[in-house]
Tab-separated table of C-alpha atoms in Angstrom:
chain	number	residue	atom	x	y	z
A	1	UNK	CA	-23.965	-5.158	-6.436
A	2	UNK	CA	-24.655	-5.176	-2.817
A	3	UNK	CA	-28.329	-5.589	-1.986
A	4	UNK	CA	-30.364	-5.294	1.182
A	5	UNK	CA	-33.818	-6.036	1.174
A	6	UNK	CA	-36.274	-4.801	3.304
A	7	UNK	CA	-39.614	-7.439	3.901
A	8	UNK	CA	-42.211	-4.308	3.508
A	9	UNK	CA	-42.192	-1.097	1.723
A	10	UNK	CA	-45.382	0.105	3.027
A	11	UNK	CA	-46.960	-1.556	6.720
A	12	UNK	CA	-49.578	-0.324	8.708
A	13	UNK	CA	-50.530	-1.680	11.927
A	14	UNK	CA	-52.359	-0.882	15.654
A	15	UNK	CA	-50.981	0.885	18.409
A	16	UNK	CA	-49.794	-1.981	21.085
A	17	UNK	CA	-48.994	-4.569	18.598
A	18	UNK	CA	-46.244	-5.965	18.118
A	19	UNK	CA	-44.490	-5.363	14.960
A	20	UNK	CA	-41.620	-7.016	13.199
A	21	UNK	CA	-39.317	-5.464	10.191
A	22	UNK	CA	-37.158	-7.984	8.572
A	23	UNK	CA	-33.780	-6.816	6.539
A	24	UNK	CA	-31.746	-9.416	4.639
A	25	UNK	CA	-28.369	-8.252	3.342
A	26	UNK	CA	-26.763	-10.687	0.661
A	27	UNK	CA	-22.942	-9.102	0.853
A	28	UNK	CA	-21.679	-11.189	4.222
A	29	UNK	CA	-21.377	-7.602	5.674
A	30	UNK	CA	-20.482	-7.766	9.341
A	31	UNK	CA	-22.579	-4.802	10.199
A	32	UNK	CA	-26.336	-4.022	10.387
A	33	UNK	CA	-28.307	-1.254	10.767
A	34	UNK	CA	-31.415	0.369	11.798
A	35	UNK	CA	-32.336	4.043	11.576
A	36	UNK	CA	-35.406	6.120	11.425
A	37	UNK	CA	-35.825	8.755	9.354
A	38	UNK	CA	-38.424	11.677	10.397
A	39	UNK	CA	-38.748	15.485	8.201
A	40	UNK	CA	-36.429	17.299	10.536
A	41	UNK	CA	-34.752	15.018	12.397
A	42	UNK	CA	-32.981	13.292	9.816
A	43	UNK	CA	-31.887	9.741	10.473
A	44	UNK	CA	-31.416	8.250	13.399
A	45	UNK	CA	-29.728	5.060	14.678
A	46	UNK	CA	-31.615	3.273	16.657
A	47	UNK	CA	-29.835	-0.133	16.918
A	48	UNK	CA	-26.841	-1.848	15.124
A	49	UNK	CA	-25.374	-4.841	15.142
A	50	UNK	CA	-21.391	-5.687	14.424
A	51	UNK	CA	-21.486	-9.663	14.684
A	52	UNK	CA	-24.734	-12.527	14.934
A	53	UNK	CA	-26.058	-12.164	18.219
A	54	UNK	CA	-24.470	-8.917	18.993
A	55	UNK	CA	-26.232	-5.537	19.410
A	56	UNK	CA	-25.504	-2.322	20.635
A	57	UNK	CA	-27.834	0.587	21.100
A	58	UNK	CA	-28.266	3.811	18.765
A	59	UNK	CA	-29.256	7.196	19.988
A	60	UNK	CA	-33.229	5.929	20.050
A	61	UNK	CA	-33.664	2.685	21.447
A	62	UNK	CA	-36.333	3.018	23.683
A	63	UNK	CA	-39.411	1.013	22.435
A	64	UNK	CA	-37.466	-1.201	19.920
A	65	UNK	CA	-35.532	-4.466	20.147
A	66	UNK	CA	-33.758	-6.335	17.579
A	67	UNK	CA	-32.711	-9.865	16.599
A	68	UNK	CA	-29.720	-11.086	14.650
A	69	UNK	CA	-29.876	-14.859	14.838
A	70	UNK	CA	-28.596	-14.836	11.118
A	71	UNK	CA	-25.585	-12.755	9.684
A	72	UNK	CA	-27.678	-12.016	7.043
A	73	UNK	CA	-30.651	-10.931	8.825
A	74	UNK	CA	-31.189	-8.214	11.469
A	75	UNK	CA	-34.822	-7.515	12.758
A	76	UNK	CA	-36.431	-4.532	14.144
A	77	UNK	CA	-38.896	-5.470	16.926
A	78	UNK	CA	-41.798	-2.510	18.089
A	79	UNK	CA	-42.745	-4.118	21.172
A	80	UNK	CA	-46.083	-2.405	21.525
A	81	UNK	CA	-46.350	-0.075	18.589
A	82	UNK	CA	-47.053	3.592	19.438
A	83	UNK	CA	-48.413	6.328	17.145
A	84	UNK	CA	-45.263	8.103	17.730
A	85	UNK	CA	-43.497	5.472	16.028
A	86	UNK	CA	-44.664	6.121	12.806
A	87	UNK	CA	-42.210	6.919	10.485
A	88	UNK	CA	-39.594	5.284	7.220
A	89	UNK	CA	-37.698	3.176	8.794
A	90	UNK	CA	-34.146	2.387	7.266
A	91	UNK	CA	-31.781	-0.715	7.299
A	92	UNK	CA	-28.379	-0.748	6.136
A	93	UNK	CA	-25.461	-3.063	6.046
A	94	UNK	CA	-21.707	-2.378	6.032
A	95	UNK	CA	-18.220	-4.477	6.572
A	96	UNK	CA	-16.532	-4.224	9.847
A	97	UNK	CA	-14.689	-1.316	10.439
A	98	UNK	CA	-11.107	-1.326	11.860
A	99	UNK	CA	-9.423	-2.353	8.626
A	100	UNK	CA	-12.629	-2.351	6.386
A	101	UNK	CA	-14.015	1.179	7.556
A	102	UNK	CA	-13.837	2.686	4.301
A	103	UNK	CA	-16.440	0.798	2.969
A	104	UNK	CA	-19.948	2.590	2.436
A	105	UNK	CA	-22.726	2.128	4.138
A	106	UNK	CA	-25.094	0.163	1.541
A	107	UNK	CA	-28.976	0.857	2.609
A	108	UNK	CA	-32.504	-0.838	1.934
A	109	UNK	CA	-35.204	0.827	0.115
A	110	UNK	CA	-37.492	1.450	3.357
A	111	UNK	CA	-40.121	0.433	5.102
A	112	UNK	CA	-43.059	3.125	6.292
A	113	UNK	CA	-44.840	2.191	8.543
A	114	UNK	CA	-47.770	3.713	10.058
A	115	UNK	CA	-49.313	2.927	13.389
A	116	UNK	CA	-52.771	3.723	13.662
B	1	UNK	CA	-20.793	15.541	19.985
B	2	UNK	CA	-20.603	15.746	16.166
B	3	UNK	CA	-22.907	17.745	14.438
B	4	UNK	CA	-23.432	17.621	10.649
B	5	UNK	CA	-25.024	20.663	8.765
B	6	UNK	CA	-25.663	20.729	5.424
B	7	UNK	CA	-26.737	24.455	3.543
B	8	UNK	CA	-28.908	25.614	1.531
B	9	UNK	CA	-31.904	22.798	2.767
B	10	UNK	CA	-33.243	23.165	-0.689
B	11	UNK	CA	-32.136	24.345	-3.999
B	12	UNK	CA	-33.995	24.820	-7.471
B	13	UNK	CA	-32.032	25.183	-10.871
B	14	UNK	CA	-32.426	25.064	-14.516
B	15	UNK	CA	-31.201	22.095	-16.054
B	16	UNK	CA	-27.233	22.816	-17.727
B	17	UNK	CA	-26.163	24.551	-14.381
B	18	UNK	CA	-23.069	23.409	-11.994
B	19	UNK	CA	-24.032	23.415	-8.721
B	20	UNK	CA	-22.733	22.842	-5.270
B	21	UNK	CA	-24.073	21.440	-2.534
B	22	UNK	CA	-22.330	22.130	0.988
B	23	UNK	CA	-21.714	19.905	3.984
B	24	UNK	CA	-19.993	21.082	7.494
B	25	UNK	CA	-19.223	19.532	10.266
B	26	UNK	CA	-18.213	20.327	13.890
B	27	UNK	CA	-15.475	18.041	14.958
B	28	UNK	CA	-12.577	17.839	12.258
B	29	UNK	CA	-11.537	14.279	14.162
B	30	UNK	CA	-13.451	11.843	11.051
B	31	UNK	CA	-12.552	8.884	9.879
B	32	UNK	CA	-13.825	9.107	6.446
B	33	UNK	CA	-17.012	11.241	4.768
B	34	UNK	CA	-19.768	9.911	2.458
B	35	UNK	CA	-22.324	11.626	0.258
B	36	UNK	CA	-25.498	9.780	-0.034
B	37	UNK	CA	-28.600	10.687	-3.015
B	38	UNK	CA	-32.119	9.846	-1.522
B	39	UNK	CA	-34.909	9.544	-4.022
B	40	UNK	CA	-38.828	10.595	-2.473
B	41	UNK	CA	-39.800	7.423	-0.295
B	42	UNK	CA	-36.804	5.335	-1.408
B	43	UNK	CA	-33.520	4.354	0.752
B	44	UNK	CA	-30.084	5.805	0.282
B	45	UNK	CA	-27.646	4.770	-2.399
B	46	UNK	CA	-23.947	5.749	-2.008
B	47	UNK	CA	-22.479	8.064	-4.301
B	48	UNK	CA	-18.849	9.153	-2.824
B	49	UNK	CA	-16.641	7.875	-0.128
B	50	UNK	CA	-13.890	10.530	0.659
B	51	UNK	CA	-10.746	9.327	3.121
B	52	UNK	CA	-9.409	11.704	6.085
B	53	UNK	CA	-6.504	11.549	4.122
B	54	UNK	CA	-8.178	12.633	0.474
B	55	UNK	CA	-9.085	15.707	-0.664
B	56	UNK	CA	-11.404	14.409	-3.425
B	57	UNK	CA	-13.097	12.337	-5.072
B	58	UNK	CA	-15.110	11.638	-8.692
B	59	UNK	CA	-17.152	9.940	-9.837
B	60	UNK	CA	-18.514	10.732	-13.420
B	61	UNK	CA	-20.313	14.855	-13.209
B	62	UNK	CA	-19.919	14.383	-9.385
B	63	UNK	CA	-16.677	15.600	-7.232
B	64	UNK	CA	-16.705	15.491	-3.597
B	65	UNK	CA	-14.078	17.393	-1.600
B	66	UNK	CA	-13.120	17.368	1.670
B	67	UNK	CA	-11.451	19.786	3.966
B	68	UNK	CA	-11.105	18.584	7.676
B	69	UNK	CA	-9.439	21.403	9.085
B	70	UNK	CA	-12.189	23.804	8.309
B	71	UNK	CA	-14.839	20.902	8.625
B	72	UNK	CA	-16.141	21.320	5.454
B	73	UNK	CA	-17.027	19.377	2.231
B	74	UNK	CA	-18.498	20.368	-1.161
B	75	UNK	CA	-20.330	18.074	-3.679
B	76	UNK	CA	-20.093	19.994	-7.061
B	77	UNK	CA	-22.278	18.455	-10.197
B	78	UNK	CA	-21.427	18.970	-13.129
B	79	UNK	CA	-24.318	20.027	-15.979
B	80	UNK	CA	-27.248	18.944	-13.753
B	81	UNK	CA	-29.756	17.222	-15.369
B	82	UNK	CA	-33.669	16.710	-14.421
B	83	UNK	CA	-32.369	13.042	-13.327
B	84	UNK	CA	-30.427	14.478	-10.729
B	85	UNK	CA	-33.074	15.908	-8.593
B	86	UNK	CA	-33.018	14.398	-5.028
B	87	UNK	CA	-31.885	15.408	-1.918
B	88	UNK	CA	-28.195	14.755	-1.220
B	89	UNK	CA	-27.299	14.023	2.371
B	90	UNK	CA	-23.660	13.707	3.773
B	91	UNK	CA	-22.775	11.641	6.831
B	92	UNK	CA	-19.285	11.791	8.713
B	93	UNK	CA	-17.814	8.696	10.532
B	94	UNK	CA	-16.046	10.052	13.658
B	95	UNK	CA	-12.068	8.522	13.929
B	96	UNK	CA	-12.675	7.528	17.259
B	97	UNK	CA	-15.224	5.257	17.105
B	98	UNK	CA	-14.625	1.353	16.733
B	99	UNK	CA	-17.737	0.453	14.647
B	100	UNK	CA	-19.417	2.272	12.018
B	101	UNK	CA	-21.396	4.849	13.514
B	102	UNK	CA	-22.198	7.558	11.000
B	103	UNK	CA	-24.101	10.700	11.720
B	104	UNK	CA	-26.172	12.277	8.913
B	105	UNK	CA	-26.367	15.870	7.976
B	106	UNK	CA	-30.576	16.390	7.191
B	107	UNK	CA	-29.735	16.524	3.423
B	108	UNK	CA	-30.436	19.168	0.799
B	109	UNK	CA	-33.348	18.845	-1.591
B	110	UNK	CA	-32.308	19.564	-4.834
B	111	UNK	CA	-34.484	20.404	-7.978
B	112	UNK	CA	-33.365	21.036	-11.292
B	113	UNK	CA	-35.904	22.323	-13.548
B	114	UNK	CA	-35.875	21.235	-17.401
């Protein structure tokens, strides 16, 4: 069974720090994920990742970075944490498409994090 | 743009009962469609995967169908059970896209009562 593993279920932290969310994936997927997930707004994508050292933005970047020195790792970085970024925040891993693009989309269990 | 609706936003049933949930979607141009159960304050866990070129798919008391003409897809259960309450959220992956971009419907919250 695929499994990706988010570092924090629960995190609570100060507005202007700067906070880090670690995902770990252990299926050699090509692709990463980050959304956030708000009551009604859904999910959104905020950044993903196709390949190590490769990013592309989501619909909400603004205020995040990420990090994938690792395949099997993709970080979420709140550069100065705002209260508006409080929210569950969701990783998920999938192989490449183009050829593999029928495979789900396999997702952590969530990390919510409030910023105080 | 793709946009991914999902009706009723919540439904409440007695246990026994086949139910469907409903999932629409704007542009008929997907690449495949995927239903997705979502416990309270847990992640998503994939429950069907349905092709452009599929009409359905099972998997145990659940059956997916797709229709991408008329942009639509059911998810019928069969003989719900208290287990199965959740909310159930679809997601479409657009054909023209290289990577795999999904866009989520906001879910339904489903109850089923014992």
């Amino acid at each position: 069974d695929v499994k990706v593993t988010q570092s924090s279920r629960y995190l609570v932290k100060r507005t202007g720090e700067k906070v880090f969310l670690e995902c770990v994936q252990d299926m050699d997927h090509e692709n990463m994920f980050w959304y956030r997930q708000d009551p009604g707004l859904g999910l959104r994508l905020i950044y993903f990742s196709y390949d190590v050292k490769m990013k592309e933005k989501g619909d909400i970047p603004e205020g995040y970075s990420v990090s994938r020195e690792k395949k099997e790792r993709f970080s979420l970085i709140l550069e100065s944490a705002s209260t508006n970024q409080t929210s569950m925040y969701l990783c998920a891993s999938s192989f490449l498409g183009k050829g593999k693009s029928n495979q789900p989309q396999h997702f952590g269990d969530g990390t919510r994090l409030s910023i105080l | 743009k793709q946009e991914v609706t999902q009706i009723p936003a919540a439904l409440s049933v007695p246990e026994g009962e086949n139910l469907v949930l409903n999932c629409s979607f704007t542009d008929s141009a997907i690449y495949n469609l995927q239903w997705f159960r979502q416990d309270p304050g847990k992640g998503l866990t994939s429950l069907l995967l349905i092709q452009s070129s599929q009409r359905e798919q099972t998997s145990g008391r659940l059956n997916a169908s797709l229709d991408k003409s008329s942009g639509r897809s059911t998810l019928y259960i069969a003989a719900s059970q208290p287990g199965d309450s959740a909310t159930y959220l679809c997601a479409v992956k657009a054909e023209s896209t290289s990577y795999d971009k999904v866009i989520f419907g906001p879910g339904t919250s489903l109850s089923v009562i014992p």
